[in-house]
PDB file of C-alpha atoms in Angstrom:
ATOM      1  CA  MET A   1    -114.574   4.557 172.552  1.00 73.00           C
ATOM      2  CA  ASN A   2    -112.401   1.527 173.336  1.00 79.00           C
ATOM      3  CA  ASP A   3    -113.478  -0.150 170.101  1.00 78.00           C
ATOM      4  CA  LEU A   4    -112.677   3.047 168.181  1.00 87.00           C
ATOM      5  CA  VAL A   5    -109.174   3.104 169.684  1.00 89.00           C
ATOM      6  CA  LEU A   6    -108.755  -0.524 168.597  1.00 88.00           C
ATOM      7  CA  ALA A   7    -109.857   0.416 165.066  1.00 88.00           C
ATOM      8  CA  ILE A   8    -107.330   3.262 165.038  1.00 93.00           C
ATOM      9  CA  ARG A   9    -104.597   0.880 166.212  1.00 93.00           C
ATOM     10  CA  LEU A  10    -105.444  -1.590 163.453  1.00 91.00           C
ATOM     11  CA  LEU A  11    -105.488   1.130 160.786  1.00 92.00           C
ATOM     12  CA  LEU A  12    -102.116   2.478 161.943  1.00 95.00           C
ATOM     13  CA  ALA A  13    -100.716  -1.065 162.052  1.00 94.00           C
ATOM     14  CA  ALA A  14    -101.930  -1.677 158.491  1.00 91.00           C
ATOM     15  CA  VAL A  15    -100.398   1.578 157.223  1.00 92.00           C
ATOM     16  CA  PHE A  16     -97.025   0.971 158.871  1.00 93.00           C
ATOM     17  CA  GLY A  17     -97.048  -2.733 157.962  1.00 91.00           C
ATOM     18  CA  VAL A  18     -97.671  -2.021 154.279  1.00 87.00           C
ATOM     19  CA  ALA A  19     -95.054   0.744 154.316  1.00 87.00           C
ATOM     20  CA  GLY A  20     -92.392  -1.444 155.919  1.00 88.00           C
ATOM     21  CA  CYS A  21     -93.066  -4.427 153.679  1.00 86.00           C
ATOM     22  CA  ALA A  22     -93.148  -2.243 150.548  1.00 82.00           C
ATOM     23  CA  LYS A  23     -89.802  -0.672 151.405  1.00 83.00           C
ATOM     24  CA  LEU A  24     -88.226  -4.090 151.925  1.00 83.00           C
ATOM     25  CA  ALA A  25     -89.780  -5.486 148.740  1.00 79.00           C
ATOM     26  CA  GLN A  26     -88.875  -2.534 146.497  1.00 74.00           C
ATOM     27  CA  GLY A  27     -85.175  -2.784 147.274  1.00 71.00           C
ATOM     28  CA  ASN A  28     -84.493   0.822 146.248  1.00 68.00           C
ATOM     29  CA  GLY A  29     -84.435   2.198 149.775  1.00 75.00           C
ATOM     30  CA  ARG A  30     -81.018   3.827 149.611  1.00 81.00           C
ATOM     31  CA  ARG A  31     -81.905   5.870 146.538  1.00 82.00           C
ATOM     32  CA  ALA A  32     -85.237   6.953 148.020  1.00 81.00           C
ATOM     33  CA  VAL A  33     -83.616   7.919 151.330  1.00 83.00           C
ATOM     34  CA  ALA A  34     -80.881   9.874 149.513  1.00 85.00           C
ATOM     35  CA  ASP A  35     -83.483  11.642 147.343  1.00 83.00           C
ATOM     36  CA  PHE A  36     -85.301  12.633 150.536  1.00 83.00           C
ATOM     37  CA  GLY A  37     -82.209  14.575 151.639  1.00 85.00           C
ATOM     38  CA  VAL A  38     -80.720  12.303 154.291  1.00 87.00           C
ATOM     39  CA  PRO A  39     -76.962  12.969 154.692  1.00 90.00           C
ATOM     40  CA  ARG A  40     -74.816  10.554 152.662  1.00 91.00           C
ATOM     41  CA  ALA A  41     -73.234   8.926 155.744  1.00 93.00           C
ATOM     42  CA  LEU A  42     -76.680   8.018 157.105  1.00 92.00           C
ATOM     43  CA  VAL A  43     -78.344   6.804 153.895  1.00 89.00           C
ATOM     44  CA  THR A  44     -77.539   3.088 154.273  1.00 89.00           C
ATOM     45  CA  PRO A  45     -78.377   2.825 158.003  1.00 92.00           C
ATOM     46  CA  VAL A  46     -81.637   4.755 157.527  1.00 91.00           C
ATOM     47  CA  ALA A  47     -82.591   2.648 154.478  1.00 88.00           C
ATOM     48  CA  ILE A  48     -82.122  -0.500 156.566  1.00 90.00           C
ATOM     49  CA  LEU A  49     -83.544   0.687 159.887  1.00 93.00           C
ATOM     50  CA  LEU A  50     -86.600   2.606 158.649  1.00 92.00           C
ATOM     51  CA  PRO A  51     -88.588  -0.376 157.310  1.00 91.00           C
ATOM     52  CA  LEU A  52     -87.583  -2.398 160.374  1.00 94.00           C
ATOM     53  CA  ALA A  53     -88.818   0.402 162.639  1.00 96.00           C
ATOM     54  CA  GLU A  54     -92.102   0.547 160.712  1.00 95.00           C
ATOM     55  CA  LEU A  55     -92.581  -3.204 161.110  1.00 95.00           C
ATOM     56  CA  LEU A  56     -91.712  -2.999 164.818  1.00 97.00           C
ATOM     57  CA  VAL A  57     -94.350  -0.276 165.240  1.00 97.00           C
ATOM     58  CA  THR A  58     -96.826  -2.523 163.418  1.00 96.00           C
ATOM     59  CA  LEU A  59     -96.226  -5.454 165.746  1.00 95.00           C
ATOM     60  CA  ALA A  60     -96.328  -3.247 168.834  1.00 96.00           C
ATOM     61  CA  LEU A  61     -99.668  -1.715 167.794  1.00 95.00           C
ATOM     62  CA  LEU A  62    -101.248  -5.153 167.347  1.00 93.00           C
ATOM     63  CA  ALA A  63    -100.575  -6.350 170.893  1.00 92.00           C
ATOM     64  CA  THR A  64    -102.632  -4.684 173.623  1.00 90.00           C
ATOM     65  CA  ALA A  65     -99.730  -4.772 176.096  1.00 92.00           C
ATOM     66  CA  THR A  66     -97.434  -2.832 173.736  1.00 94.00           C
ATOM     67  CA  ALA A  67     -99.987  -0.732 171.841  1.00 94.00           C
ATOM     68  CA  SER A  68     -99.173   2.506 173.664  1.00 95.00           C
ATOM     69  CA  ALA A  69     -95.454   2.070 172.960  1.00 96.00           C
ATOM     70  CA  GLY A  70     -96.298   1.307 169.322  1.00 96.00           C
ATOM     71  CA  ALA A  71     -98.369   4.478 169.117  1.00 97.00           C
ATOM     72  CA  ILE A  72     -95.469   6.493 170.568  1.00 97.00           C
ATOM     73  CA  GLY A  73     -93.187   4.921 167.950  1.00 97.00           C
ATOM     74  CA  ALA A  74     -95.696   5.761 165.208  1.00 97.00           C
ATOM     75  CA  LEU A  75     -95.895   9.331 166.487  1.00 97.00           C
ATOM     76  CA  ALA A  76     -92.094   9.618 166.480  1.00 97.00           C
ATOM     77  CA  LEU A  77     -91.775   8.257 162.930  1.00 96.00           C
ATOM     78  CA  LEU A  78     -94.577  10.475 161.669  1.00 96.00           C
ATOM     79  CA  GLY A  79     -92.904  13.474 163.308  1.00 96.00           C
ATOM     80  CA  LEU A  80     -89.687  12.649 161.459  1.00 93.00           C
ATOM     81  CA  PHE A  81     -91.578  12.168 158.186  1.00 91.00           C
ATOM     82  CA  MET A  82     -93.394  15.500 158.586  1.00 93.00           C
ATOM     83  CA  ALA A  83     -90.165  17.326 159.486  1.00 92.00           C
ATOM     84  CA  GLY A  84     -88.362  15.827 156.490  1.00 90.00           C
ATOM     85  CA  THR A  85     -91.242  16.644 154.168  1.00 90.00           C
ATOM     86  CA  ALA A  86     -91.503  20.204 155.464  1.00 92.00           C
ATOM     87  CA  MET A  87     -87.734  20.736 155.093  1.00 91.00           C
ATOM     88  CA  ASN A  88     -87.809  19.452 151.521  1.00 89.00           C
ATOM     89  CA  LEU A  89     -90.801  21.615 150.612  1.00 90.00           C
ATOM     90  CA  ALA A  90     -89.279  24.692 152.288  1.00 91.00           C
ATOM     91  CA  GLY A  91     -86.109  24.136 150.258  1.00 89.00           C
ATOM     92  CA  GLY A  92     -88.109  23.931 147.034  1.00 89.00           C
ATOM     93  CA  ARG A  93     -87.443  20.200 146.652  1.00 87.00           C
ATOM     94  CA  ARG A  94     -90.207  17.732 145.865  1.00 87.00           C
ATOM     95  CA  PRO A  95     -88.559  14.311 145.641  1.00 83.00           C
ATOM     96  CA  LYS A  96     -90.761  11.466 144.529  1.00 80.00           C
ATOM     97  CA  CYS A  97     -91.901   9.188 147.317  1.00 78.00           C
ATOM     98  CA  GLN A  98     -93.688   5.860 147.415  1.00 68.00           C
ATOM     99  CA  CYS A  99     -94.795   6.798 150.889  1.00 73.00           C
ATOM    100  CA  PHE A 100     -96.696   4.155 152.845  1.00 70.00           C
ATOM    101  CA  GLY A 101     -96.479   1.566 150.080  1.00 59.00           C
ATOM    102  CA  GLN A 102     -98.104   3.530 147.245  1.00 62.00           C
ATOM    103  CA  THR A 103     -98.007   1.687 143.931  1.00 54.00           C
ATOM    104  CA  GLY A 104     -96.457   4.705 142.198  1.00 61.00           C
ATOM    105  CA  ALA A 105     -94.004   7.366 143.287  1.00 69.00           C
ATOM    106  CA  THR A 106     -95.500  10.836 143.625  1.00 77.00           C
ATOM    107  CA  PRO A 107     -93.781  14.119 144.511  1.00 81.00           C
ATOM    108  CA  LEU A 108     -93.952  15.251 148.126  1.00 84.00           C
ATOM    109  CA  GLY A 109     -96.503  17.961 148.737  1.00 85.00           C
ATOM    110  CA  GLY A 110     -99.160  19.351 150.998  1.00 87.00           C
ATOM    111  CA  LYS A 111    -101.138  16.118 150.742  1.00 88.00           C
ATOM    112  CA  THR A 112     -98.152  14.235 152.150  1.00 88.00           C
ATOM    113  CA  LEU A 113     -98.021  16.552 155.161  1.00 90.00           C
ATOM    114  CA  ALA A 114    -101.794  16.407 155.659  1.00 91.00           C
ATOM    115  CA  ARG A 115    -101.864  12.607 155.535  1.00 91.00           C
ATOM    116  CA  ASP A 116     -99.007  12.335 158.014  1.00 93.00           C
ATOM    117  CA  ALA A 117    -100.694  14.864 160.308  1.00 95.00           C
ATOM    118  CA  VAL A 118    -103.956  12.877 160.312  1.00 95.00           C
ATOM    119  CA  LEU A 119    -102.048   9.686 161.108  1.00 95.00           C
ATOM    120  CA  ALA A 120    -100.150  11.523 163.873  1.00 96.00           C
ATOM    121  CA  VAL A 121    -103.433  12.677 165.442  1.00 96.00           C
ATOM    122  CA  MET A 122    -104.649   9.077 165.344  1.00 96.00           C
ATOM    123  CA  ALA A 123    -101.463   7.866 167.044  1.00 96.00           C
ATOM    124  CA  ALA A 124    -101.830  10.627 169.652  1.00 96.00           C
ATOM    125  CA  ILE A 125    -105.359   9.395 170.414  1.00 95.00           C
ATOM    126  CA  VAL A 126    -103.984   5.925 171.159  1.00 95.00           C
ATOM    127  CA  VAL A 127    -101.264   7.429 173.369  1.00 95.00           C
ATOM    128  CA  ALA A 128    -103.796   9.585 175.235  1.00 94.00           C
ATOM    129  CA  ARG A 129    -106.607   7.018 175.576  1.00 92.00           C
ATOM    130  CA  GLY A 130    -104.574   3.852 176.024  1.00 87.00           C
ATOM    131  CA  PRO A 131    -104.759   0.701 173.918  1.00 86.00           C
ATOM    132  CA  GLY A 132    -108.544   0.343 173.940  1.00 78.00           C
ATOM    133  CA  THR A 133    -110.206  -3.022 173.511  1.00 74.00           C
ATOM    134  CA  GLY A 134    -107.930  -6.024 173.093  1.00 74.00           C
ATOM    135  CA  LEU A 135    -108.187  -7.994 169.872  1.00 71.00           C
ATOM    136  CA  ALA A 136    -109.001 -11.257 171.667  1.00 70.00           C
ATOM    137  CA  ARG A 137    -111.799  -9.611 173.629  1.00 72.00           C
ATOM    138  CA  TRP A 138    -113.192  -7.940 170.512  1.00 63.00           C
ATOM    139  CA  PHE A 139    -113.178 -11.236 168.590  1.00 68.00           C
ATOM    140  CA  SER A 140    -114.878 -13.035 171.498  1.00 76.00           C
ATOM    141  CA  ARG A 141    -117.827 -10.607 171.313  1.00 74.00           C
ATOM    142  CA  LEU A 142    -118.566 -11.290 167.623  1.00 70.00           C
ATOM    143  CA  SER A 143    -121.788 -13.090 166.714  1.00 83.00           C
ATOM    144  CA  GLY A 144    -122.071 -15.602 163.873  1.00 81.00           C
ATOM    145  CA  LEU A 145    -123.310 -12.889 161.499  1.00 84.00           C
ATOM    146  CA  ASP A 146    -120.475 -10.585 162.579  1.00 75.00           C
ATOM    147  CA  TRP A 147    -117.958 -13.311 161.737  1.00 73.00           C
ATOM    148  CA  LEU A 148    -119.562 -13.829 158.335  1.00 83.00           C
ATOM    149  CA  MET A 149    -119.439 -10.095 157.565  1.00 84.00           C
ATOM    150  CA  LEU A 150    -115.808  -9.953 158.702  1.00 71.00           C
ATOM    151  CA  VAL A 151    -114.817 -12.862 156.451  1.00 82.00           C
ATOM    152  CA  VAL A 152    -116.649 -11.310 153.481  1.00 87.00           C
ATOM    153  CA  ALA A 153    -114.987  -7.928 154.118  1.00 83.00           C
ATOM    154  CA  ILE A 154    -111.543  -9.530 154.305  1.00 77.00           C
ATOM    155  CA  ALA A 155    -112.234 -11.495 151.111  1.00 86.00           C
ATOM    156  CA  LEU A 156    -113.271  -8.292 149.313  1.00 83.00           C
ATOM    157  CA  VAL A 157    -110.130  -6.485 150.445  1.00 76.00           C
ATOM    158  CA  VAL A 158    -107.936  -9.385 149.349  1.00 77.00           C
ATOM    159  CA  ALA A 159    -109.749  -9.561 146.000  1.00 77.00           C
ATOM    160  CA  PHE A 160    -109.227  -5.831 145.474  1.00 74.00           C
ATOM    161  CA  ILE A 161    -105.540  -6.094 146.306  1.00 65.00           C
ATOM    162  CA  ILE A 162    -105.060  -9.049 143.974  1.00 71.00           C
ATOM    163  CA  GLU A 163    -107.206  -7.742 141.115  1.00 69.00           C
ATOM    164  CA  GLY A 164    -107.570  -4.009 141.669  1.00 66.00           C
ATOM    165  CA  ALA A 165    -104.008  -2.893 142.370  1.00 63.00           C
ATOM    166  CA  PRO A 166    -102.629  -4.156 139.031  1.00 66.00           C
ATOM    167  CA  LEU A 167    -105.518  -2.424 137.220  1.00 64.00           C
ATOM    168  CA  ILE A 168    -104.741   0.877 138.954  1.00 64.00           C
ATOM    169  CA  ASP A 169    -101.059   0.487 138.090  1.00 65.00           C
ATOM    170  CA  HIS A 170    -101.971  -0.331 134.466  1.00 63.00           C
ATOM    171  CA  ARG A 171    -104.144   2.805 134.228  1.00 64.00           C
ATOM    172  CA  ARG A 172    -101.307   4.959 135.574  1.00 65.00           C
ATOM    173  CA  ARG A 173     -98.910   3.554 133.004  1.00 70.00           C
ATOM    174  CA  ALA A 174    -101.461   4.039 130.216  1.00 71.00           C
ATOM    175  CA  ARG A 175    -101.821   7.724 131.154  1.00 69.00           C
ATOM    176  CA  ARG A 176     -98.079   8.251 130.842  1.00 67.00           C
TER     177      ARG A 176
END
């Protein structure tokens, strides 16, 4: 179970890390925050602080000593996201969102709520069970074959990101 909690931590860290970096890279945070229904006076602070909070959660989840605090932060952010999504949907609004670093903006919907709920359950598991196995300890237990499989898996993910993401984006544009 400790290794599963570590895997959950790493998945949450990846999701929040991609989301934070994407928001900083896109540079359209104020418009997206305003479209989401944040009051005008709070748009700029939220657009600045949200990606920083996501990156802080990422870093906290990666370190065993701060993983529980990172999971609490993830749970808090996901609660805010779900509340904001539910309020928008209840008001008949479906602003487009590039939530969690998606390559294209899609309207908020039930899938958005479901995804956030699944991530919130995962964060709650980390809060309830503790940080699980530490990264250093997990790496120290890997055999030579395990290391090889890990390197190959990372290379495949990197190759997909470099080659696959532009293809997906191209297909979306072609459909429009």
